[in-house]
Coordinates of C-alpha atoms and ligand atoms in Angstrom, one line a residue:
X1 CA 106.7 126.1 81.5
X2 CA 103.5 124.3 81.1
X3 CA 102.6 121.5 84.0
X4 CA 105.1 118.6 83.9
X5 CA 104.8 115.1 85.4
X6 CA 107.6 115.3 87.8
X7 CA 105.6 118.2 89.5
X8 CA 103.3 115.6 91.6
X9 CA 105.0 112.8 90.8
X10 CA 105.4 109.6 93.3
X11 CA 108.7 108.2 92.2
X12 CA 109.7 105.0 93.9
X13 CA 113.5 104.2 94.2
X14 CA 114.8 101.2 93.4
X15 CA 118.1 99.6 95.0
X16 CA 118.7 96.7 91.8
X17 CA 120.7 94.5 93.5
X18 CA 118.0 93.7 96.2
X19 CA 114.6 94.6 94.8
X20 CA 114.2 91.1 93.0
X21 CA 116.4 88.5 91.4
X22 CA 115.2 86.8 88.4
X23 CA 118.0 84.2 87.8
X24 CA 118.9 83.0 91.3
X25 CA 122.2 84.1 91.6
X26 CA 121.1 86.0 94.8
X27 CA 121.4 89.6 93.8
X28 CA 118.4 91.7 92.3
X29 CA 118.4 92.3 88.5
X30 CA 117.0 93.8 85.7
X31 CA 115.0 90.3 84.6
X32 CA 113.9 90.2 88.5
X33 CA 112.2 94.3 88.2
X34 CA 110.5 93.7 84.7
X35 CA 108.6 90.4 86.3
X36 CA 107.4 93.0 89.4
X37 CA 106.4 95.6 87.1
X38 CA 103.0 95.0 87.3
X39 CA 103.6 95.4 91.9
X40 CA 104.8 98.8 90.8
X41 CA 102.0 100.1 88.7
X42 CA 99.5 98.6 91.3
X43 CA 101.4 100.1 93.7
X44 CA 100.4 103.6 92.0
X45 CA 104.0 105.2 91.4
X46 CA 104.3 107.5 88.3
X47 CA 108.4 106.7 87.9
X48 CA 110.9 104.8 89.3
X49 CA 114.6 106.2 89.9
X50 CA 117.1 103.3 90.0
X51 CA 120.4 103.3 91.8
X52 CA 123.4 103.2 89.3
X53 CA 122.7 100.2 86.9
X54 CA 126.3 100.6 85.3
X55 CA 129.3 97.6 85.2
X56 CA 131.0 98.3 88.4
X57 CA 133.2 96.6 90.7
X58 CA 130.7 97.5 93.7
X59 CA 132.9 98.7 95.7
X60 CA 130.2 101.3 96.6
X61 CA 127.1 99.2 95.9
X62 CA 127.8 100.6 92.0
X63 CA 128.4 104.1 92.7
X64 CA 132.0 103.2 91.6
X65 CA 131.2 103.5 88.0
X66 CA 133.1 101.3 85.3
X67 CA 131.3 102.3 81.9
X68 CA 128.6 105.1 82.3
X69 CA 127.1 103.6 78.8
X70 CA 126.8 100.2 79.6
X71 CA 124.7 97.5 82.1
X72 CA 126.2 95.8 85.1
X73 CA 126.5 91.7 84.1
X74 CA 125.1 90.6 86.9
X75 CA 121.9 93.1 86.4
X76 CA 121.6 92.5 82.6
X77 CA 122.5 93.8 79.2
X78 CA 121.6 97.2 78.0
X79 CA 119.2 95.9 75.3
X80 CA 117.1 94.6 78.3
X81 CA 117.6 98.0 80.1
X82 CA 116.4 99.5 76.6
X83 CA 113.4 96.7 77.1
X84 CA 112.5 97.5 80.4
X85 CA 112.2 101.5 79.4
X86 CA 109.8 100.6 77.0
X87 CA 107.5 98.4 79.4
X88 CA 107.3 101.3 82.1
X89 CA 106.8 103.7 79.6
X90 CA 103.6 101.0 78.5
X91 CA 102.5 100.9 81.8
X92 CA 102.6 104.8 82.5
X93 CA 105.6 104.5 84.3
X94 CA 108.6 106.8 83.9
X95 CA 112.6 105.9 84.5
X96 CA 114.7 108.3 85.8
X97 CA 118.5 106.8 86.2
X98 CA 121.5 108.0 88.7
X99 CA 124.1 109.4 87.0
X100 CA 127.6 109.9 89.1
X101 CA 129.6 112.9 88.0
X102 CA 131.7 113.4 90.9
X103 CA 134.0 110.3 90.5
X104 CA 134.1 107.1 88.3
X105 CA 135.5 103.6 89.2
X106 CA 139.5 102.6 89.9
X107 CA 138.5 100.2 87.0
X108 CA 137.3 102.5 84.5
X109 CA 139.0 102.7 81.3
X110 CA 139.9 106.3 81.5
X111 CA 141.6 106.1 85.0
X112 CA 143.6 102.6 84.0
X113 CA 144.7 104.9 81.1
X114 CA 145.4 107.2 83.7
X115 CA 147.4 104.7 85.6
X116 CA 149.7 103.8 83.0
X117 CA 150.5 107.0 81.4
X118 CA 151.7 108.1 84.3
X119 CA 152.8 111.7 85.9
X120 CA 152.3 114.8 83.8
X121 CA 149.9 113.0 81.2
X122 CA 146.5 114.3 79.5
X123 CA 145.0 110.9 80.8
X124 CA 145.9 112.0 84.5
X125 CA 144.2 115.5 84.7
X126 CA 141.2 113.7 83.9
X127 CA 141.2 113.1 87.4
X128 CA 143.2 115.1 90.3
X129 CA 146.3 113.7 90.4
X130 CA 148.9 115.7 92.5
X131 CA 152.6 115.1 93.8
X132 CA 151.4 116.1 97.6
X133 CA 148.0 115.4 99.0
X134 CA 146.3 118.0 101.2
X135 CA 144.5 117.2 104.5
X136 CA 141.1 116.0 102.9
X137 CA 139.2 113.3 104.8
X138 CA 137.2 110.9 102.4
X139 CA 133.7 111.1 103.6
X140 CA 133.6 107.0 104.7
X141 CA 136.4 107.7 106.6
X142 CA 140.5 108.2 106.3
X143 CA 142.4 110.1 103.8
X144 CA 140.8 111.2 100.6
X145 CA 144.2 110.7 99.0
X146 CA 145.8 107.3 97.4
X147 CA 149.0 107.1 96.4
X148 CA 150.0 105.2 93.3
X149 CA 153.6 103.4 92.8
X150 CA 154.8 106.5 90.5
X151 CA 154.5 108.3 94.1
X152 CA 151.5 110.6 93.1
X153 CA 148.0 110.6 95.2
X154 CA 144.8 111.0 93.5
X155 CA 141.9 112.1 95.3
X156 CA 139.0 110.0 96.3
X157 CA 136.1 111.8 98.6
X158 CA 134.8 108.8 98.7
X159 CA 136.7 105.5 98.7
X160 CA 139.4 104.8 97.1
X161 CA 138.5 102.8 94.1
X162 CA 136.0 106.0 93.6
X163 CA 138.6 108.7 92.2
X164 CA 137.3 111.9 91.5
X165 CA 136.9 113.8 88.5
X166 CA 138.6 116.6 87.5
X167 CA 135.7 119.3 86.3
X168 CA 138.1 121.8 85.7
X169 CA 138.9 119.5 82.8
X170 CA 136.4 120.2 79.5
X171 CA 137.5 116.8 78.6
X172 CA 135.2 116.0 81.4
X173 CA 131.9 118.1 80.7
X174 CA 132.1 116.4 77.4
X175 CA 132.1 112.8 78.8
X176 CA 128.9 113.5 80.8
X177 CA 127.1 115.4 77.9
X178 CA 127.6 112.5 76.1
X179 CA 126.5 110.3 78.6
X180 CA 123.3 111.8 79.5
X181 CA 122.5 112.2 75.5
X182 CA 122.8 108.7 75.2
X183 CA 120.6 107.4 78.1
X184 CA 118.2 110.6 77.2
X185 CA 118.1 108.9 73.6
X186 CA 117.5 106.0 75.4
X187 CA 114.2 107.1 76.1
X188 CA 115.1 107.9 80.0
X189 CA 113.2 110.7 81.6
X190 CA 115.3 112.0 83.9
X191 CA 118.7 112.0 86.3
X192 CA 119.4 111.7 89.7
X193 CA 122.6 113.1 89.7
X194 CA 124.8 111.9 92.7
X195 CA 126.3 114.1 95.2
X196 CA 125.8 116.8 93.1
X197 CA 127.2 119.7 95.3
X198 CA 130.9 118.7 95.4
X199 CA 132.1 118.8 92.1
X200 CA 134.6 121.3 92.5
X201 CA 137.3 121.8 94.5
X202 CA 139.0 124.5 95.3
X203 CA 143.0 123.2 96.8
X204 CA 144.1 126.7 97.5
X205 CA 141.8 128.0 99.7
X206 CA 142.8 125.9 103.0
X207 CA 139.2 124.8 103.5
X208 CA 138.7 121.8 104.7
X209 CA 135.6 121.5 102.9
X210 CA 137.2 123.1 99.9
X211 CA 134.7 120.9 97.8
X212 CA 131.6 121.7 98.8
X213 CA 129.4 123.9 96.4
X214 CA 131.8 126.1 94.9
X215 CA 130.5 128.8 92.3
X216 CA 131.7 126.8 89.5
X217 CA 129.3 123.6 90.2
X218 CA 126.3 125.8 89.3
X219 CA 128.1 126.5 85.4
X220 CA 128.2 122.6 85.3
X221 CA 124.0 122.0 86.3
X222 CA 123.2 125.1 83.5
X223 CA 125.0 123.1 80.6
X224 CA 123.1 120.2 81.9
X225 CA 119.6 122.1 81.9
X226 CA 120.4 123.3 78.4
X227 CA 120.8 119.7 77.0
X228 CA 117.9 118.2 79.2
X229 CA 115.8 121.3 77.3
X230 CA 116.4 119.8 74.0
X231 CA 114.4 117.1 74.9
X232 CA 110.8 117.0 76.0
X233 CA 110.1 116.8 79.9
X234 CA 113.2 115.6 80.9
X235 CA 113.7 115.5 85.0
X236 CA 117.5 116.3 86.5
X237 CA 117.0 116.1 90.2
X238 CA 120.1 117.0 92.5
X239 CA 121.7 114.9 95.8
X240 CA 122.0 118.1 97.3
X241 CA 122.7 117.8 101.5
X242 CA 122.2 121.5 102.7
X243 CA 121.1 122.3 105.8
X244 CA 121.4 126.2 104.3
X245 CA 117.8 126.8 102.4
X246 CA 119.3 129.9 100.5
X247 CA 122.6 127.6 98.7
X248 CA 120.2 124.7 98.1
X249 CA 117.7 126.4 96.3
X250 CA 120.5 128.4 94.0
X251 CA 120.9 124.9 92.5
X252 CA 116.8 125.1 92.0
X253 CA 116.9 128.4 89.8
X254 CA 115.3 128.3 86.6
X255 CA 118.4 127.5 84.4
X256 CA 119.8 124.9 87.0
X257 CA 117.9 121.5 88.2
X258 CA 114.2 121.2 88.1
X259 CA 114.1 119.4 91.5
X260 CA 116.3 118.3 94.4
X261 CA 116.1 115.9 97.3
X262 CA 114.4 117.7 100.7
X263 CA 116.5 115.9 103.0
X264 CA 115.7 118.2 105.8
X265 CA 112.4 117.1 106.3
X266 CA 114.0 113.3 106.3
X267 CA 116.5 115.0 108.6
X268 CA 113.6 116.2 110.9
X269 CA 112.6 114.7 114.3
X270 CA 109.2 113.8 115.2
X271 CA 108.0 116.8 116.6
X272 CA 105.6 119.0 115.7
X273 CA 107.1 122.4 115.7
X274 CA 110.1 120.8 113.8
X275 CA 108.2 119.4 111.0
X276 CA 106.3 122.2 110.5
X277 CA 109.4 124.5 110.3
X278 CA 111.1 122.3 107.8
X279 CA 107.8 122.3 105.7
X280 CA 106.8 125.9 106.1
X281 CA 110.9 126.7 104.8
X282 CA 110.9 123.9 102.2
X283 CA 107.4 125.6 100.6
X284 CA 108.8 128.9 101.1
X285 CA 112.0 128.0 99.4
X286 CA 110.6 126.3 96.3
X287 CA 107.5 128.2 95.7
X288 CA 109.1 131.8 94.1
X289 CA 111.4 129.5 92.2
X290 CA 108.4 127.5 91.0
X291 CA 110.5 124.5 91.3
X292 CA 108.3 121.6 93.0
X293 CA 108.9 120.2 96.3
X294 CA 110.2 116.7 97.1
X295 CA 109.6 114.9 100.1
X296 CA 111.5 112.3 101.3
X297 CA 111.5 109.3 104.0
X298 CA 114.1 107.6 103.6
X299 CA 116.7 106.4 101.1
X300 CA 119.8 103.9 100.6
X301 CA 121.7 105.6 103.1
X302 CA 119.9 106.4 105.5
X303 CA 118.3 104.5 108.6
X304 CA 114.7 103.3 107.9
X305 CA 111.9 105.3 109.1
X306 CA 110.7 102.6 111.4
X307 CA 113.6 102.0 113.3
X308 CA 114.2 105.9 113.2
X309 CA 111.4 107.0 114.4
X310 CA 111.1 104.5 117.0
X311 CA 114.4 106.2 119.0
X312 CA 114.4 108.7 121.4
X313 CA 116.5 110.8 119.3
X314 CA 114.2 110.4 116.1
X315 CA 115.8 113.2 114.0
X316 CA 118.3 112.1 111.3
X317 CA 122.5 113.0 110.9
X318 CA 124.5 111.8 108.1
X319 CA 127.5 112.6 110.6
X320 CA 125.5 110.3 113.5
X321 CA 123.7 107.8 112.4
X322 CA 123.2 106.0 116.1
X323 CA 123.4 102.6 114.8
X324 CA 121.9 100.4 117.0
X325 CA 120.7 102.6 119.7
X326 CA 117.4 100.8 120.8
X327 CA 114.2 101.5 119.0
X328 CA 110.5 101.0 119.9
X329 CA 110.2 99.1 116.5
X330 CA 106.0 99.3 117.2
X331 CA 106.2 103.1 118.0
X332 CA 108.5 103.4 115.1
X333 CA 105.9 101.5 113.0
X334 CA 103.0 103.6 114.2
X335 CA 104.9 107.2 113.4
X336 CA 106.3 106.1 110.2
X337 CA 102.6 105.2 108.8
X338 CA 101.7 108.6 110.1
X339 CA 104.9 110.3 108.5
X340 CA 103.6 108.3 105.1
X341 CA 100.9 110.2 105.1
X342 CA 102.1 113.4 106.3
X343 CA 104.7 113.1 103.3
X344 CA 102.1 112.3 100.5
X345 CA 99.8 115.2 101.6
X346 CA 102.4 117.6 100.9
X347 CA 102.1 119.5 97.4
X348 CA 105.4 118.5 95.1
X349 CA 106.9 115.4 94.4
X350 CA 107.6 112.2 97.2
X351 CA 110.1 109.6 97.2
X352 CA 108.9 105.9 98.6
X353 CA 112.4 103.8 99.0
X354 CA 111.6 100.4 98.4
X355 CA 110.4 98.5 101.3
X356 CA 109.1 101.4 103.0
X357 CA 105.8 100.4 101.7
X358 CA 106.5 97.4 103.5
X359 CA 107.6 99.2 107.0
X360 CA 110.6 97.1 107.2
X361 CA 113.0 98.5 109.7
X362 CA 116.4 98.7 109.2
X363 CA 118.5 95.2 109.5
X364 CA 120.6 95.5 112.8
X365 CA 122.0 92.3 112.6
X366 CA 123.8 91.8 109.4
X367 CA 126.8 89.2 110.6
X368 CA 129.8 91.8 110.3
X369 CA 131.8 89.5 107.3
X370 CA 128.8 90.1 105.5
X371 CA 128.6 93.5 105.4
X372 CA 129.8 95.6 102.4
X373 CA 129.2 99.0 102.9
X374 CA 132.7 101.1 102.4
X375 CA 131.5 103.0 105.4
X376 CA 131.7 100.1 107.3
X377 CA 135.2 99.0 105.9
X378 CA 137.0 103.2 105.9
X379 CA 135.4 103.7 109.5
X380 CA 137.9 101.1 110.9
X381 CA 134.7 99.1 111.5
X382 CA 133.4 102.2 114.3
X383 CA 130.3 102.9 111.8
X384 CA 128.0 100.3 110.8
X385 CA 127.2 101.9 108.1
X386 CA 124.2 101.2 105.2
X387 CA 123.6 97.9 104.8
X388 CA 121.3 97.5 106.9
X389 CA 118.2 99.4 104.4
X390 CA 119.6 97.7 101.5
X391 CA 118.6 93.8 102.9
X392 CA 116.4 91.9 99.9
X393 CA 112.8 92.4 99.7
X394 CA 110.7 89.6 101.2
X395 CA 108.0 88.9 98.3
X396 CA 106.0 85.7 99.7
X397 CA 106.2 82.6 101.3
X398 CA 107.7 81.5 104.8
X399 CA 111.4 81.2 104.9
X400 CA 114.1 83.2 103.1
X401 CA 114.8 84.5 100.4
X402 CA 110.9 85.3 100.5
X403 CA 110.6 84.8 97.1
X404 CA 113.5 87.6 96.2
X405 CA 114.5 84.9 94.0
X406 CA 115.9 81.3 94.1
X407 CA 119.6 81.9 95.2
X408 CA 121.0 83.0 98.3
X409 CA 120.6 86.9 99.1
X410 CA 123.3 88.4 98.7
X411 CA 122.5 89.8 102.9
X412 CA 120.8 87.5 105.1
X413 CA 117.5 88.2 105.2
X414 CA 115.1 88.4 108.6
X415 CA 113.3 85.0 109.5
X416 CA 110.6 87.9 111.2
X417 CA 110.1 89.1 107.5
X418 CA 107.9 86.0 106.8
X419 CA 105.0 88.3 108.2
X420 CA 106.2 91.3 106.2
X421 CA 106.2 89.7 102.7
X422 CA 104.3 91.5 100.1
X423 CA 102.2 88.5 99.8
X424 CA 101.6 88.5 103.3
X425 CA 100.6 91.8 103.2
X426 CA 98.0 92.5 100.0
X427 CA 96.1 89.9 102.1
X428 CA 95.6 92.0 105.7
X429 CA 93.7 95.4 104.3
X430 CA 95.2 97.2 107.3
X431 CA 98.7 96.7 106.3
X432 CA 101.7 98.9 105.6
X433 CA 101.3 98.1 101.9
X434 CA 97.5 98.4 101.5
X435 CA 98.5 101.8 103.5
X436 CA 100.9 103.3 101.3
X437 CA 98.9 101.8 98.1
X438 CA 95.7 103.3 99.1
X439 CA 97.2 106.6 99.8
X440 CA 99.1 106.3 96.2
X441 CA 95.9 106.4 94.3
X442 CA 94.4 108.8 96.6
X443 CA 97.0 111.0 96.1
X444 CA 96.8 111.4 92.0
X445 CA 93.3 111.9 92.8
X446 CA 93.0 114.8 95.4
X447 CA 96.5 116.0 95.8
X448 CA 98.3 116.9 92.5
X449 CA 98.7 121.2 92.2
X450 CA 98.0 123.8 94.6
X451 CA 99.6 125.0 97.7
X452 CA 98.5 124.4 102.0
X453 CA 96.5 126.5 103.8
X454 CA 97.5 125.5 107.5
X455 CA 94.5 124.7 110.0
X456 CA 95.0 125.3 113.9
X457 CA 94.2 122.5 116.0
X458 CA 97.0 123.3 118.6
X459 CA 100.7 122.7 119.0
X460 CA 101.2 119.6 118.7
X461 CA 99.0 118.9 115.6
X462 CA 99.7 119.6 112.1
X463 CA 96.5 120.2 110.0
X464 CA 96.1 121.8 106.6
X465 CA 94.3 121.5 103.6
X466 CA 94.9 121.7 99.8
X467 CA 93.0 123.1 97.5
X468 CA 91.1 119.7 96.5
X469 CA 90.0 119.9 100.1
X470 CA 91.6 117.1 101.3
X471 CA 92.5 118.1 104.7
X472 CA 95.5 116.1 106.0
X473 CA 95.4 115.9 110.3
X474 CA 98.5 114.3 112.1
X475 CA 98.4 114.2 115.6
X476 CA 101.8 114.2 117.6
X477 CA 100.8 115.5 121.1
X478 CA 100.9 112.1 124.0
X479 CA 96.7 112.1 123.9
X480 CA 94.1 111.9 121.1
X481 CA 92.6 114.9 119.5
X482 CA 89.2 115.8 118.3
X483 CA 88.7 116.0 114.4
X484 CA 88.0 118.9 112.4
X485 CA 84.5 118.9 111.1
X486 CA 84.8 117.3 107.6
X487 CA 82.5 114.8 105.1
X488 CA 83.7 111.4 105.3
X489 CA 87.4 109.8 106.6
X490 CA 89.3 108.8 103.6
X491 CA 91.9 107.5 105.0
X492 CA 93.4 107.0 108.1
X493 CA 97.1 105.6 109.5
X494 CA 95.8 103.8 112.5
X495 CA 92.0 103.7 114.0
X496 CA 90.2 106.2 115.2
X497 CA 87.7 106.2 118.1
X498 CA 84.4 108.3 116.8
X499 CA 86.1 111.7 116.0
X500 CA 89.1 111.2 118.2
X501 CA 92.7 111.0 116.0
X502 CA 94.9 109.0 118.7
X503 CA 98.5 110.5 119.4
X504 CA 101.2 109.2 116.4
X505 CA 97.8 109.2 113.7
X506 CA 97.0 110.7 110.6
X507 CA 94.4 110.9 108.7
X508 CA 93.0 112.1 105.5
X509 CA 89.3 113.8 105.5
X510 CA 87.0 115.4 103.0
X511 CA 86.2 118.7 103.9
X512 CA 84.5 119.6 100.9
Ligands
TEU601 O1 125.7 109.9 98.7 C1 126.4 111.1 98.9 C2 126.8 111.4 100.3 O2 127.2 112.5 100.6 C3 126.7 110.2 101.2 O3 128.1 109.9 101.4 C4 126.2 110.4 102.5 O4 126.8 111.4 103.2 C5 126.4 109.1 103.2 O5 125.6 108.1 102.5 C6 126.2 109.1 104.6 O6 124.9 108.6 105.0 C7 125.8 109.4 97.4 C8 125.0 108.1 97.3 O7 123.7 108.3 97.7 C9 125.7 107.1 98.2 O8 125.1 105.9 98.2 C10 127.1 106.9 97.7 O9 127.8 106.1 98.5 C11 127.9 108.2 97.6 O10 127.1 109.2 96.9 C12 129.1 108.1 96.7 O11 128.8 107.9 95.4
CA602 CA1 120.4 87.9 89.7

């Protein structure tokens, strides 16, 4: 297959609800993302993936899913989706949308149908409705079973109002053909399909984890592929969270999904020998498959790089997220510009989560009857859960909402973020933004195609060039390190003394 865009591509993700509100209600929208169009395009991303954008009753920030064919009120209407398609398409600018196939909304039509026609029905094996649940846990915590008044449970892996599908159902793999024809009509260019690996479930088989990439989910992603092939260059990317390279990349073969996220380099402490293991097995992994590489920072779920990396544990676990064990936010700072440019280096795609460009770190402390997350709620309150990478963007000015909008976010924003703002930021050429923006149109410059060829400069530095020869040079050893011979310094993630990288540095040279 001849060179597609998602190949290279820098795809920035956008959480709606907090990237920018454009009718003062306090929550992001659809009106608030086409007026900072012209931030993204600056910025230098070639797509943008947006969290679910359908009606929902949020009880999972929208990955409870009402109407799969329709626009969340408070977002918009789906002739302004249909608009804003068209203006990033003007602007160069592709749109890839997050499609939930694993469960729907409590409040969707089908399982209210469900509801009311009660045990036995056609409506009900839509989803997985049984007379006895099993021991499942649901992933925020607690059963993964509800039971309705009839007296049957309905499984939920995640929270309650998020019932699951039943894919065993062809009812089921029509639903979602026909949803991804009509947002691919829509002039979408690809899917982010959530928590793609669980699917199917297998009751019988007394596995506690009887849902988690069963044979079966791989017949699902090859009718997918087929339809996505009847269009031109249309991306399906997987949620896939494997720490086993061999199952992950059977979902990357060439009739499956064209991409899927690399959460074990996000999973990956700041250390040298670990990074460069997770790189040399994620480039291993992809490159017989000839499936592109993603790399990825950080996300909605997960703990922002800043705070992460500013722990003593820096490494990254779904199952253990340490919420609020302390973090040298300025350490944190100084890694995650490194990691920025460690990440963008890397042949394949990258992922920048809003607000990484900023360096926010993640919000500790959200007042507790604020907080939304369902992880937050299931967990009996033990985990903190997510809401603290999903607080509203600071934009400009001095005092909140930082030009978000003119409404009350719907999380309390920082008063600290007044020095964060993007405003703030395009003005001081050594910030995060001018960072990450540099690097952006560096990037489509020098480091689209090719492979590595690893350069030795000891242990505790990882140095390797691509074929444009850009040579990338982070240095995680405690003292500085001397430079490789190169041309000229293109860019660099903190100063450098003569030809001396400091310790938590990276920096971009030419060497041709
Ligand atoms: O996440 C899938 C998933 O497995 C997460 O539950 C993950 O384990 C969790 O966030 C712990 O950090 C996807 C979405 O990205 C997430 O936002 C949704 O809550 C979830 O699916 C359910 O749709
Ligand atoms: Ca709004």
């Amino acid at each position: 297959m001849s060179e597609t865009w998602w190949r290279g591509a820098a795809i920035y993700q956008v959480y709606l609800r907090s990237f920018a509100d454009g009718n003062g209600d306090g929550i992001g929208d659809l009106a608030g993302l086409r007026s900072r169009l012209p931030y993204l395009s600056d910025l230098g991303i070639g797509a943008i993936w947006l969290n679910p954008w359908y009606p929902s009753p949020m009880a999972d920030g929208g990955y409870d899913v009402a109407d799969y064919r329709d626009i969340e009120p408070s977002f918009g209407t789906l002739a302004e989706a249909e608009q804003f398609i068209e203006e990033a398409h003007a602007l160069g600018i592709r749109v890839i949308i997050d499609v939930v196939p694993n469960h729907s909304s409590d409040q969707s039509a089908w399982f209210q149908e469900a509801l009311a026609a009660g045990p036995g029905s056609a409506a009900r094996e839509r989803f997985w409705f049984k007379d006895e649940p099993n021991d499942w846990k649901s992933i925020f915590g607690g059963p993964a079973w509800t039971q309705v008044p009839d007296g049957q449970w309905y499984l939920h892996l995640f929270a309650p109002e998020q019932p699951d599908f039943n894919w065993t159902n062809p009812e089921v793999h029509q639903e979602f053909h026909d949803v991804l024809r009509f947002w691919f009509d829509r002039g979408v260019d690809g899917i982010r399909i959530d928590s793609a690996a669980v699917l199917v479930k297998d009751f019988d088989g007394g596995d506690p984890e009887g849902y988690t990439d069963l044979a079966e989910v791989h017949d699902v992603y090859r009718s997918w592929r087929r339809l996505s092939d009847e269009y031109d260059e249309r991306l399906l990317i997987g949620e896939v969270w494997f720490p086993d390279q061999e199952r992950f990349a059977r979902y990357l073969r060439p009739d499956e999904l064209h991409t899927a996220f690399n959460f074990d380099f996000l999973g990956s402490p700041w250390d040298p020998a670990a990074l460069r293991a997770s790189i040399e097995q994620t480039i291993a992994t992809h490159v017989p498959l000839g499936a592109p590489a993603t790399w990825v920072l950080s996300n909605h779920d997960v703990v922002r790089p800043v705070t992460r990396y500013g722990r003593a544990n820096t490494s990254w676990d779904n199952g253990n997220r340490r919420d609020g064990v302390p973090s040298d936010l300025e350490l944190g700072y100084r890694r995650a510009r490194a990691a920025a440019l460690l990440a963008m280096a890397l042949p394949g795609s990258v992922y920048v989560y809003q607000g990484e460009e900023l360096g926010l770190p993640e919000v500790e402390d959200i007042p507790d009857e604020l907080r939304e997350d369902p992880m937050w709620h299931r967990s009996g309150h033990a985990v903190v859960g997510r809401d603290g990478c999903r607080v509203p963007l600071p934009w400009s000015g001095d005092e909140t909402p930082f030009g978000f909008g003119t409404g009350n976010p719907w999380l309390p924003q920082p008063e600290a973020w007044k020095k964060v703002t993007v405003e703030a930021q395009q003005a001081d050429l050594g910030s995060m933004l001018n960072l990450y923006r540099t690097a952006l149109h560096l990037r489509r410059e020098w480091l689209e195609g090719g492979g590595i060829t690893w350069l030795d400069l000891g242990p505790e530095v990882l140095a390797f060039t691509r074929e444009s020869g850009l040579t990338c040079v982070v240095n995680l050893a405690a003292d500085p390190v001397r430079l490789p011979p190169h041309e000229s310094v293109l860019l660099a993630s903190g100063s450098i003394e003569g030809d001396e990288l400091p310790s938590d540095t990276a920096v971009w040279l030419r060497t041709t």
